[in-house]
Coordinates of C-alpha atoms and ligand atoms in Angstrom, one line a residue:
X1 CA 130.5 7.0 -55.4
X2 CA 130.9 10.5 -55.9
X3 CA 132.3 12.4 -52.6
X4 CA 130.2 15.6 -51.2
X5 CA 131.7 18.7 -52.2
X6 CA 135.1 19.3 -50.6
X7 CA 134.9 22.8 -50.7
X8 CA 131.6 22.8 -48.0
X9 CA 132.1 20.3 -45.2
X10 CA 129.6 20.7 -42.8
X11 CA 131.9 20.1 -39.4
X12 CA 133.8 23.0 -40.3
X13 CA 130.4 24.9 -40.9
X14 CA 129.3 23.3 -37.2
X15 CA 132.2 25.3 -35.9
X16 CA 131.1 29.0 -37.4
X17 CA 127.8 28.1 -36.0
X18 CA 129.0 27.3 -33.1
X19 CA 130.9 30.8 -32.9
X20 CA 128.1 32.5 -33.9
X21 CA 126.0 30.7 -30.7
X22 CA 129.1 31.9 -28.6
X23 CA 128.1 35.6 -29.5
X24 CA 125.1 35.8 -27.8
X25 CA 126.0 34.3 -24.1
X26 CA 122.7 34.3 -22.2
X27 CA 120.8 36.8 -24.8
X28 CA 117.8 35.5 -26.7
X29 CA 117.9 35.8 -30.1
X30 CA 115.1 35.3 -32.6
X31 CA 115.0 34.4 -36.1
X32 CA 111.6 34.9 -39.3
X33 CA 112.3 32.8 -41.9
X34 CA 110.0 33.5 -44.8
X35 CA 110.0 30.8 -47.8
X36 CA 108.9 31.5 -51.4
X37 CA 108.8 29.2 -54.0
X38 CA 108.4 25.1 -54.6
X39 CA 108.8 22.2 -52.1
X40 CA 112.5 22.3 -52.9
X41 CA 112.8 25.8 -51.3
X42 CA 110.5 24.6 -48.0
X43 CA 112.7 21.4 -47.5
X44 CA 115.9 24.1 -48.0
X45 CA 114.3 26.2 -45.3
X46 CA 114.0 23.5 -43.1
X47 CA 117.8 23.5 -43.7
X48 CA 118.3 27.2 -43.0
X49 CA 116.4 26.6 -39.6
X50 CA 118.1 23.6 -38.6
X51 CA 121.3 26.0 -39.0
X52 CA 119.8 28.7 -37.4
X53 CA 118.6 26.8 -34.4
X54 CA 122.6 25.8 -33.8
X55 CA 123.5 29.3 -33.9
X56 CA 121.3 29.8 -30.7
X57 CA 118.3 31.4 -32.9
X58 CA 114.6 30.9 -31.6
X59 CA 111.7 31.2 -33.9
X60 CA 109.1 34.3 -34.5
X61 CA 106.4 34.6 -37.2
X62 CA 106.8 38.3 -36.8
X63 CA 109.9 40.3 -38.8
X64 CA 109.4 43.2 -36.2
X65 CA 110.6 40.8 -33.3
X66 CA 113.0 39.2 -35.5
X67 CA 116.8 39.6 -35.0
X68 CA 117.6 38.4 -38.2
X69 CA 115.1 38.7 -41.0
X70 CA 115.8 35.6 -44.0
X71 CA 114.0 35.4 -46.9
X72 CA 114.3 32.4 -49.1
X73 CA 113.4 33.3 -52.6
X74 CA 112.5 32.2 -55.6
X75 CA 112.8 33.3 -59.8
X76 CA 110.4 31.0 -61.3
X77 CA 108.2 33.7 -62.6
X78 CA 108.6 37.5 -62.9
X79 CA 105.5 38.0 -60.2
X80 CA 107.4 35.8 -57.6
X81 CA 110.2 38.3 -57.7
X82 CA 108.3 41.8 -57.9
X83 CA 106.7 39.7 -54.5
X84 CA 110.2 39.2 -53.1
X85 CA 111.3 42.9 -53.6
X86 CA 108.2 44.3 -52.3
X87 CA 108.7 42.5 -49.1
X88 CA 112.3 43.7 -49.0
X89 CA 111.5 46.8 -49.4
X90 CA 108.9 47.0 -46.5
X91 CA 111.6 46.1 -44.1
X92 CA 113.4 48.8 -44.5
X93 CA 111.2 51.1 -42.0
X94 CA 111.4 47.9 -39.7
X95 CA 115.5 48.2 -39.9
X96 CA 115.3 51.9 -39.8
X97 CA 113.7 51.6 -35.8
X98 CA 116.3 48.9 -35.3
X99 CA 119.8 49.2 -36.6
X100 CA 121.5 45.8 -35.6
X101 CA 118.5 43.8 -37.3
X102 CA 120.3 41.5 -39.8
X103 CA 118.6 41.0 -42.9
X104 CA 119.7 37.8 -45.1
X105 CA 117.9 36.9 -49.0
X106 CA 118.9 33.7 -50.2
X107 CA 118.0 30.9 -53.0
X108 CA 117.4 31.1 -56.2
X109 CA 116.8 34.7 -56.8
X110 CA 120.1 35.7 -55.3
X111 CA 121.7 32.8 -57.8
X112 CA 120.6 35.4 -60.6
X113 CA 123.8 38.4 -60.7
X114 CA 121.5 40.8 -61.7
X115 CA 119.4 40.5 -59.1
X116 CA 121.9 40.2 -56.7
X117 CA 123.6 43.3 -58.5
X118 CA 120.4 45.2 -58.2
X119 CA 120.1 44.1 -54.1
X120 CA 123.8 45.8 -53.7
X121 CA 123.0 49.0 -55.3
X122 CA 119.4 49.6 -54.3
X123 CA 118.9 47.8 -50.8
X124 CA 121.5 49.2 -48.8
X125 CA 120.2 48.1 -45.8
X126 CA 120.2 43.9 -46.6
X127 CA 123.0 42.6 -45.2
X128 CA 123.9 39.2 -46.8
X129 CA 122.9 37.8 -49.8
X130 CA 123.4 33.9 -50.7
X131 CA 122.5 31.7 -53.7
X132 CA 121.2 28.2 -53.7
X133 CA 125.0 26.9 -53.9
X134 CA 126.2 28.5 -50.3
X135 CA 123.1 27.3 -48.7
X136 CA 125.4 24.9 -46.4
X137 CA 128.0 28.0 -45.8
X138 CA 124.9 29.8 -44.6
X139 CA 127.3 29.9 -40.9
X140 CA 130.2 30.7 -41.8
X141 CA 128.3 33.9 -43.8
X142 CA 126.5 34.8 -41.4
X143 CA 129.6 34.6 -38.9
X144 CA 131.2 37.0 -41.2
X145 CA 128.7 39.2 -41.5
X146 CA 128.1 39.7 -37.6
X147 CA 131.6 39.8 -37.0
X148 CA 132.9 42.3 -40.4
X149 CA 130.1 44.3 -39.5
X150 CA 129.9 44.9 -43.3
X151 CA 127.6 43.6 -46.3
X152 CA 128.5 39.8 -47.4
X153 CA 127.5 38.2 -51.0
X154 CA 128.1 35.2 -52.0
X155 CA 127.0 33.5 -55.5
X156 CA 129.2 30.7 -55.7
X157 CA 127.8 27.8 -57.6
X158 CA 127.7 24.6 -55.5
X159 CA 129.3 21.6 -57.0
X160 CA 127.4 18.2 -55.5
X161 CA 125.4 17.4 -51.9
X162 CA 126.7 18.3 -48.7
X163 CA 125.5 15.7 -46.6
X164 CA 125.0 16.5 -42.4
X165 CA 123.1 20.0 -42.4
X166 CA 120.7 19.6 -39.5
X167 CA 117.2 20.3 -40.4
X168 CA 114.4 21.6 -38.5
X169 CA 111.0 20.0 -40.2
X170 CA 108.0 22.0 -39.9
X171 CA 105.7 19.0 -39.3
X172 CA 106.3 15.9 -37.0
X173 CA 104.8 13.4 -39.3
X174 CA 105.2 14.8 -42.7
X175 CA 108.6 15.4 -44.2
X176 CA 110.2 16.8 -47.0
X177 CA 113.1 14.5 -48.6
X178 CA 115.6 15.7 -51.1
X179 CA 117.1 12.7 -53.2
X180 CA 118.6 15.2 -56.2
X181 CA 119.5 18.4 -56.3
X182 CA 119.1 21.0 -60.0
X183 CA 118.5 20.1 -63.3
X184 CA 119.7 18.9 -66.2
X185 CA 116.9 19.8 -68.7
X186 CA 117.0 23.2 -69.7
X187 CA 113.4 23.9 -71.0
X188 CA 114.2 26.9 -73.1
X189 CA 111.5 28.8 -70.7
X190 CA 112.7 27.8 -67.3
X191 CA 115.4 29.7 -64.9
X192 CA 115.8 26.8 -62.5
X193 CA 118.6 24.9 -64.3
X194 CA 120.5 28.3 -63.9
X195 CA 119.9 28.9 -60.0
X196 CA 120.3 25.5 -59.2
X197 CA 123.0 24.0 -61.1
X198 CA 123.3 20.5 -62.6
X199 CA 121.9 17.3 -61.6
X200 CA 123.1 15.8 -58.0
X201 CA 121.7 12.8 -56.7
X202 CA 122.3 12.1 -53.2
X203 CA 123.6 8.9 -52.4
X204 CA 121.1 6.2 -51.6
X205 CA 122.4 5.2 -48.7
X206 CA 121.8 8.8 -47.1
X207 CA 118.4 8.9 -48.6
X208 CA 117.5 5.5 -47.1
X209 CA 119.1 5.7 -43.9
X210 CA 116.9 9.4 -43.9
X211 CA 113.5 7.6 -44.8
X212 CA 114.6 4.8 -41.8
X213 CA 115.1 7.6 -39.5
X214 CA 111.8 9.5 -40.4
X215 CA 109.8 6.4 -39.8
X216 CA 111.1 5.4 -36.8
X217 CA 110.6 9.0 -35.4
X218 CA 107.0 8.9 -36.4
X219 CA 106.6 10.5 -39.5
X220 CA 104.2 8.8 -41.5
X221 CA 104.1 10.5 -45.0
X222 CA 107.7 11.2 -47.1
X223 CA 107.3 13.2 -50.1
X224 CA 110.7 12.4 -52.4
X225 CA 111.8 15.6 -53.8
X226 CA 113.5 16.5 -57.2
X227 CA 112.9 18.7 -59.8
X228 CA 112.9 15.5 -62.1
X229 CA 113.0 12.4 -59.8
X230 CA 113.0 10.3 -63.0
X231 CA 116.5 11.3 -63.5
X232 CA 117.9 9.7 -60.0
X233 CA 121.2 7.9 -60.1
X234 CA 122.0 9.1 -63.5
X235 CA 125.1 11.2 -61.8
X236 CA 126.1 8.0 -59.7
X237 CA 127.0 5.3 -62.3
X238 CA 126.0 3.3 -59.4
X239 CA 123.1 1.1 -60.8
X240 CA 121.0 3.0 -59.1
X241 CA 117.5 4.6 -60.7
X242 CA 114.4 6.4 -59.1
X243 CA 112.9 3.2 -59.4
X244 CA 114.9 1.4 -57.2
X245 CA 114.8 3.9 -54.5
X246 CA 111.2 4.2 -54.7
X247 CA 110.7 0.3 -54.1
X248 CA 113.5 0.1 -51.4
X249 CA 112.0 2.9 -49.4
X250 CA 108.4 1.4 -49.9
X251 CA 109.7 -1.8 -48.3
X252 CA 110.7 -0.6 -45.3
X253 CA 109.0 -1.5 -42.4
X254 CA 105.8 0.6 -40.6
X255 CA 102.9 2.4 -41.7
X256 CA 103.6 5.6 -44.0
X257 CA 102.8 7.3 -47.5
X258 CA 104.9 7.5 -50.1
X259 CA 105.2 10.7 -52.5
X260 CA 107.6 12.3 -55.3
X261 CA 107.3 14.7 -57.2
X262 CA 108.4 15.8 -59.9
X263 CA 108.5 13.5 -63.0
X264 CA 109.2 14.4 -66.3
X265 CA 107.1 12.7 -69.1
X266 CA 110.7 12.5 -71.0
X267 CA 112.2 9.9 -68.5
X268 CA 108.8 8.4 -66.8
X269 CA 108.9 5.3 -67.5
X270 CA 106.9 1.9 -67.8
X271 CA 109.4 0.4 -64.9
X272 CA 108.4 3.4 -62.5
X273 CA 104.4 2.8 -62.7
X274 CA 105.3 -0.9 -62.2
X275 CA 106.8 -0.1 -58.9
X276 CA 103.9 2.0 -57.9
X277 CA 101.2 -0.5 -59.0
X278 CA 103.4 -3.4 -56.8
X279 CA 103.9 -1.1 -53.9
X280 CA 100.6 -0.4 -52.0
X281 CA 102.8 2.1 -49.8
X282 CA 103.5 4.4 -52.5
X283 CA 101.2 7.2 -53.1
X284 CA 98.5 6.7 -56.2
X285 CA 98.8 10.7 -57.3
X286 CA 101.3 11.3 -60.1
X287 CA 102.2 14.8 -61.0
X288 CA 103.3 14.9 -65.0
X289 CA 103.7 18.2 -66.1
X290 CA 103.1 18.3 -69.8
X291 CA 103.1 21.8 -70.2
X292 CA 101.7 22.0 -74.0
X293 CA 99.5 20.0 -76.2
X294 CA 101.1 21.2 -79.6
X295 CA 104.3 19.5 -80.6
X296 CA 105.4 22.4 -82.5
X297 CA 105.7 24.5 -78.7
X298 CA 106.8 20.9 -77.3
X299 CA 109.7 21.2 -79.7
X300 CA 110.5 24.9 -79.1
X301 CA 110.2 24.3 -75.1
X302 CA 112.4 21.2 -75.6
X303 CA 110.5 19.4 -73.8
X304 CA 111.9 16.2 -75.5
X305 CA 108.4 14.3 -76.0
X306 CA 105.4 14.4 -77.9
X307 CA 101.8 15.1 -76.8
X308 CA 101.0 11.7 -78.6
X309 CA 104.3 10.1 -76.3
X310 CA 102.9 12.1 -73.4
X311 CA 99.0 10.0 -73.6
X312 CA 100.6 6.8 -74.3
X313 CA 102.4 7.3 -71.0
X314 CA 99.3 8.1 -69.3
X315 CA 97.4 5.2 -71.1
X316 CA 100.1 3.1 -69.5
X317 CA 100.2 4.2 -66.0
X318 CA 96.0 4.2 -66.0
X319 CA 96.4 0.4 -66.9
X320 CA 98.6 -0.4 -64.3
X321 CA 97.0 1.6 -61.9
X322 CA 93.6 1.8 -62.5
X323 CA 92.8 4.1 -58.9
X324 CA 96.1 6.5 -60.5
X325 CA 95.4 10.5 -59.5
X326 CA 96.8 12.7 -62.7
X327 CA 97.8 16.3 -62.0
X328 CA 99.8 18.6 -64.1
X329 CA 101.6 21.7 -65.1
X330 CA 101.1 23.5 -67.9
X331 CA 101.9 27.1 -69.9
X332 CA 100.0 29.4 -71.6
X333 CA 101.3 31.6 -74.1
X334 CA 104.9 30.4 -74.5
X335 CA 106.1 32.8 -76.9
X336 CA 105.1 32.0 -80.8
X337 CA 102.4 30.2 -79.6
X338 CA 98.8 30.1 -81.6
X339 CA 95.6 29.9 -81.4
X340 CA 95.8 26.7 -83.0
X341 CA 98.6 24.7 -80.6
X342 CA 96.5 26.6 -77.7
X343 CA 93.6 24.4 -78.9
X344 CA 95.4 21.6 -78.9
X345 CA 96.7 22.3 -75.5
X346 CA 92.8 22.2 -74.7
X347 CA 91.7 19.5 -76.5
X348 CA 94.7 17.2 -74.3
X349 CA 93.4 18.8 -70.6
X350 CA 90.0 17.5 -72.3
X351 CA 90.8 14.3 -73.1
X352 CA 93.1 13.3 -70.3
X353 CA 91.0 14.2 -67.5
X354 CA 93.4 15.8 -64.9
X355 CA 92.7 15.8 -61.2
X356 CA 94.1 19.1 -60.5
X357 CA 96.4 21.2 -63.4
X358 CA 98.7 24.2 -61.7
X359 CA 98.8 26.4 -65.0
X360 CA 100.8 29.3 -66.0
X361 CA 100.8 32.3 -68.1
X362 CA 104.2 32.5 -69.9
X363 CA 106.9 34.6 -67.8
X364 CA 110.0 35.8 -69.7
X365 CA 113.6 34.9 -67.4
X366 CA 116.5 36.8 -68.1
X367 CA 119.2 34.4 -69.6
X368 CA 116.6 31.6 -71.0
X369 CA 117.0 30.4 -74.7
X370 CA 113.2 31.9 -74.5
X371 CA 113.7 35.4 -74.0
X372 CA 114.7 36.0 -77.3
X373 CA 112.2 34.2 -79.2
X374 CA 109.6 36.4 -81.0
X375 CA 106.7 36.9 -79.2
X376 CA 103.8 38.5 -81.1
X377 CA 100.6 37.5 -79.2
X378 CA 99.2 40.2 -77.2
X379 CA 98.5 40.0 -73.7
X380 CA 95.0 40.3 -73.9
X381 CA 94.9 37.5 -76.1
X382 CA 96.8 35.2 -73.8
X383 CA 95.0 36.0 -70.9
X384 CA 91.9 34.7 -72.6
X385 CA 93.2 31.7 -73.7
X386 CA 94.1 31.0 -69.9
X387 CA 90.7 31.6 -68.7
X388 CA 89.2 29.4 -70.8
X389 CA 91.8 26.9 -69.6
X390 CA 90.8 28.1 -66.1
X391 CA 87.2 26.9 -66.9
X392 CA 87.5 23.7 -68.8
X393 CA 90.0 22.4 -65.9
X394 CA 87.6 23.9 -62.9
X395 CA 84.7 21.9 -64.0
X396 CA 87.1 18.7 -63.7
X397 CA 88.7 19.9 -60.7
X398 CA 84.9 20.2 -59.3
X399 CA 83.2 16.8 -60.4
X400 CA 86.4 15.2 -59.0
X401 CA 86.2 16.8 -55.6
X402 CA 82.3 16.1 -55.7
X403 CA 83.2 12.3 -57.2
X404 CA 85.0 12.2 -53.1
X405 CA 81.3 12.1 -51.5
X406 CA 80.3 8.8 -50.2
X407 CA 84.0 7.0 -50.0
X408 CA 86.4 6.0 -47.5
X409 CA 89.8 6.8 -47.7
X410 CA 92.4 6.1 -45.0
X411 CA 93.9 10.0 -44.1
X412 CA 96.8 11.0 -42.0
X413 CA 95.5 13.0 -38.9
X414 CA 98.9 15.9 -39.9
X415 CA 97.3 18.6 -36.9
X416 CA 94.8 18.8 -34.6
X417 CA 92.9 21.6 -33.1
X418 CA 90.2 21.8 -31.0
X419 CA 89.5 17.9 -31.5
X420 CA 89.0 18.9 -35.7
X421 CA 91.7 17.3 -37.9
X422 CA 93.2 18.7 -41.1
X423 CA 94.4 16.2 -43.6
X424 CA 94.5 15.3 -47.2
X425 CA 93.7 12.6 -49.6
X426 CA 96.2 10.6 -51.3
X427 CA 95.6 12.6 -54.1
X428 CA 96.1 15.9 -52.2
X429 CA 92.8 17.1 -51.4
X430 CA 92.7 18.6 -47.8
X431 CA 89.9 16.8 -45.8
X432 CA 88.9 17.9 -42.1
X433 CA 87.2 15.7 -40.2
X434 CA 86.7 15.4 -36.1
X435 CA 89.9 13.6 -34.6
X436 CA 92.0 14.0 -31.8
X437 CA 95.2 12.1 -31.9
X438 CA 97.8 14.2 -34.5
X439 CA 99.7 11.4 -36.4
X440 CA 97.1 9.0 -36.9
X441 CA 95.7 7.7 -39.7
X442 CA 91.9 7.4 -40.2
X443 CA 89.6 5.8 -42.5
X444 CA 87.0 8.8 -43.3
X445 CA 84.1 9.0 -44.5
X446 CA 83.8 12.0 -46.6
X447 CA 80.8 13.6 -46.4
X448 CA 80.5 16.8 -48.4
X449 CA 82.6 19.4 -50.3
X450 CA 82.7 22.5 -49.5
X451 CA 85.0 25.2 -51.2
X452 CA 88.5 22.9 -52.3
X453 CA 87.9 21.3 -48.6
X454 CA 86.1 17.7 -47.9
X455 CA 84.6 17.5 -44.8
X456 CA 84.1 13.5 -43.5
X457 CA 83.7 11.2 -40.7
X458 CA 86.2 8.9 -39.2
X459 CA 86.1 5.3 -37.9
X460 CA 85.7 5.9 -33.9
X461 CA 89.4 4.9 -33.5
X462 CA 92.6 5.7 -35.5
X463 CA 93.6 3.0 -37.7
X464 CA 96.2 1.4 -35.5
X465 CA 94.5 0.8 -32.7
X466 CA 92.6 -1.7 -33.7
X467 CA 93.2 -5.4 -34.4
Ligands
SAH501 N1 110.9 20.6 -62.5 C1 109.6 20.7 -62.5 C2 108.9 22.1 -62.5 C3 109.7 23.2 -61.9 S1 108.9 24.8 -62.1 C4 109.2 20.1 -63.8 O1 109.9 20.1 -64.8 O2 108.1 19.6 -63.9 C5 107.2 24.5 -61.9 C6 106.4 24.9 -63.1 O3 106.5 26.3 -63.4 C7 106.8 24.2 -64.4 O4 106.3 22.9 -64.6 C8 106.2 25.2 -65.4 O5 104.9 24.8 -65.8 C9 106.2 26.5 -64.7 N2 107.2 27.4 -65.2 C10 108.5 27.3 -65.2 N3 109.1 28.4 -65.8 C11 108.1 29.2 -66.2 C12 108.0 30.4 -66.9 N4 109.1 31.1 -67.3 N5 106.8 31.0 -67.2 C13 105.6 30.3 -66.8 N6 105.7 29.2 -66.1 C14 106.8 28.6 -65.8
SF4_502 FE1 112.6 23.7 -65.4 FE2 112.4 21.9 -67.2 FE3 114.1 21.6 -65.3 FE4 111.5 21.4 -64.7 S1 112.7 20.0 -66.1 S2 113.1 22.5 -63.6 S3 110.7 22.9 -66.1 S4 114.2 23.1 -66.9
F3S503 FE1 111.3 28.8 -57.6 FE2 113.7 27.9 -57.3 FE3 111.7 26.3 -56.9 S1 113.1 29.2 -58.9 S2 110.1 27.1 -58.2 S3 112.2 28.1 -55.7 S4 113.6 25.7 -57.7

């Protein structure tokens, strides 16, 4: 098994935070961690919390009470940065009223030297600046930049999984779990392979002996993160797949859901439904993002499948899992692409009958194979094409959430207020219902829609309190 990265261990990373603790003596300090981006970026900000919260910080979910101000960014599409840099740029009157506020942008933006370039020459007044690969050194910079007084960057690229960063979860009983870090792929559109580096898995051993500890300490729904599971154990030469994992966590003992996400058509396979059909534990909602219908953009995306590959896949999974939950990603108006392959992008939401698509209009990133690719449909057009997408999928999206009316589904109480719960379906539909024990599951009874919400009743008592 591979070792973590030598170059970040985490005891000598305790020690900075440590010192940085030692800085404040009896003084309160607060912290406002603001997180862009995917799941990936939440679970890291759990990370950057559990850090702070060793270097003495408290919380605040107000940047003019904050101490130090950390954004955690993300570059997936050109909107999510102009977001980013507007916010920056609105704490500057904040800083000018008070001067000893540190203000810290990290993740995947800041792995982008331009950006970070551009953060040095125009933002004088951010302090530190870190990439996704010194997430785990995020003491040690922050020790530096109290005690230099100065400006600190940091872009280094992080070279395997640092194991033993505390983390501070959000929720009690739902929990983000890492098992991989970056990707491999390199769809010819996408950033993230170069902000996040190349495939890590985490060693199954941590990831179990995580899940264990989860379970025991009450949390009762895991969502397995990658940004393509399906690759798991690839790095490790170990023997060990996604597969495997999936089945050994669904084993152990007590009541919880199991998630993942994300899979990639290219390396989904037959074994993986298998294990979700024989695992009741696991969670029946697969997200697949297939991104185009044409194989002509398929090819240009590298995508490394086939729409015809992609629906056999599908076919497959529905047999094995008949009550299976589809959602999907997909992109509009990758550059070179026409009327026609749009149609065809269509006529596969259509036909396949998605629960739930998340779709894009094509965003050009600096440094992707697809920047340079000619690009001759107008705007205008494009946006067309993706309303009509925006139609065909809401009409599904609709008669699926109405299709919820009249069943029963077993739903984690995840908070309570005011004796109302807030929930969701295993497929990921939020459900509120009247409840008052946070952590419980319930079988509902949903009774109506209303907006993307389903509203239901529950049995009188929470699932494991009776016999
Ligand atoms: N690793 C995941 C997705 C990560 S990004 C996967 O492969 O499924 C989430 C989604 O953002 C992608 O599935 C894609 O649909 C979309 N996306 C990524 N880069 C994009 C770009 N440059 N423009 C528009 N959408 C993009
Ligand atoms: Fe991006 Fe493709 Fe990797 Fe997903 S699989 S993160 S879309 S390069
Ligand atoms: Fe964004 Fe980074 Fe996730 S670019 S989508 S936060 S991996």
């Amino acid at each position: 098994m591979r070792e973590a990265n030598p170059e970040i261990n985490w005891e000598t990373q305790r020690q900075y935070a440590l010192r940085v603790r030692g800085l404040w003596g009896a003084a309160e300090k607060k912290a406002y961690v603001r997180t862009y981006g995917c799941q990936q970026n939440v679970s890291d900000s759990e990370k950057l919390s559990g850090m702070l919260e060793q270097m003495g910080y408290t919380f605040t979910d107000s940047p003019r009470d904050a101490d130090l101000v950390l954004f955690n960014t993300c570059a997936v599409r050109e909107h999510a940065e102009q977001r980013v840099l507007g916010n920056v740029g609105a704490l500057k009157g904040i800083k000018a009223q008070k001067q000893d506020m540190v203000i810290a942008l990290c993740g995947c933006m800041m792995q982008e030297a331009h950006v970070a370039q551009k953060i040095r020459q125009s933002y004088p007044y951010v302090n530190l600046v870190f990439g996704t690969g010194a997430l785990p050194r995020f003491p040690e910079l922050l020790w530096r930049t109290l005690a230099e007084n100065g400006r600190v960057f940091d872009m280094e690229e992080q070279n395997g999984v640092v194991e033993g960063v505390p983390v501070r979860r959000d929720s009690a009983y739902t929990a983000w779990l890492p098992v991989m870090h970056g990707c491999n792929n390199f769809c010819t559109y996408c950033i993230v392979p170069y902000v996040r580096g190349r495939e890590h898995s985490r060693a199954p051993e941590q990831v179990l002996r995580e899940a264990t500890e989860l379970i025991a300490t009450g949390c009762r729904e895991i969502t397995l993160l990658g940004q393509n599971v399906n690759s798991y154990g690839k790095d490790l030469q170990n023997g060990w797949d996604f597969s495997r994992l999936l089945a050994e966590i669904a084993v152990l003992p007590g009541e919880f859901r199991l998630h993942f996400m994300t899979s990639h058509p290219k390396d989904a396979s037959h074994r993986l439904f298998d294990t979700i059909a024989a695992n009741p534990k696991i969670s029946r909602r697969l997200h697949l993002p297939f991104q185009s219908g044409s194989d002509r953009v398929l090819r240009q995306m590298n995508r490394r499948y086939t729409a015809a590959q992609y629906r056999e896949l599908v076919a497959y999974a529905r047999q094995v899992i008949p009550d299976l939950c589809l959602t999907s990603d997909v992109i509009v108006g990758f550059p070179g692409e026409t009327e026609e392959d749009f149609r065809q992008t269509l006529a596969l939401v259509e036909e396949v009958g998605f629960a739930n698509l998340y779709t894009f209009l094509y965003s050009k990133r600096k440094g992707t194979p697809a920047e340079t690719m000619p690009d001759p449909v107008p705007h205008g057009e494009k946006a067309r094409w993706f309303e009509e997408l925006l139609r065909v999928q809401g009409e599904k999206s609709r008669a699926f959430l109405n299709d919820y009316v009249g069943k029963t589904e077993r739903v984690l109480a995840e908070r309570v207020q005011d004796d109302t719960a807030t929930g969701h379906t295993d497929s990921g539909v939020a459900v509120s219902f009247p409840a008052d024990e946070p952590g419980e599951f319930y079988d509902v009874e949903f009774t109506q829609v209303k907006g993307v919400t389903l509203y239901g009743t529950p049995q009188t008592v929470p699932v494991e309190e009776r016999d």
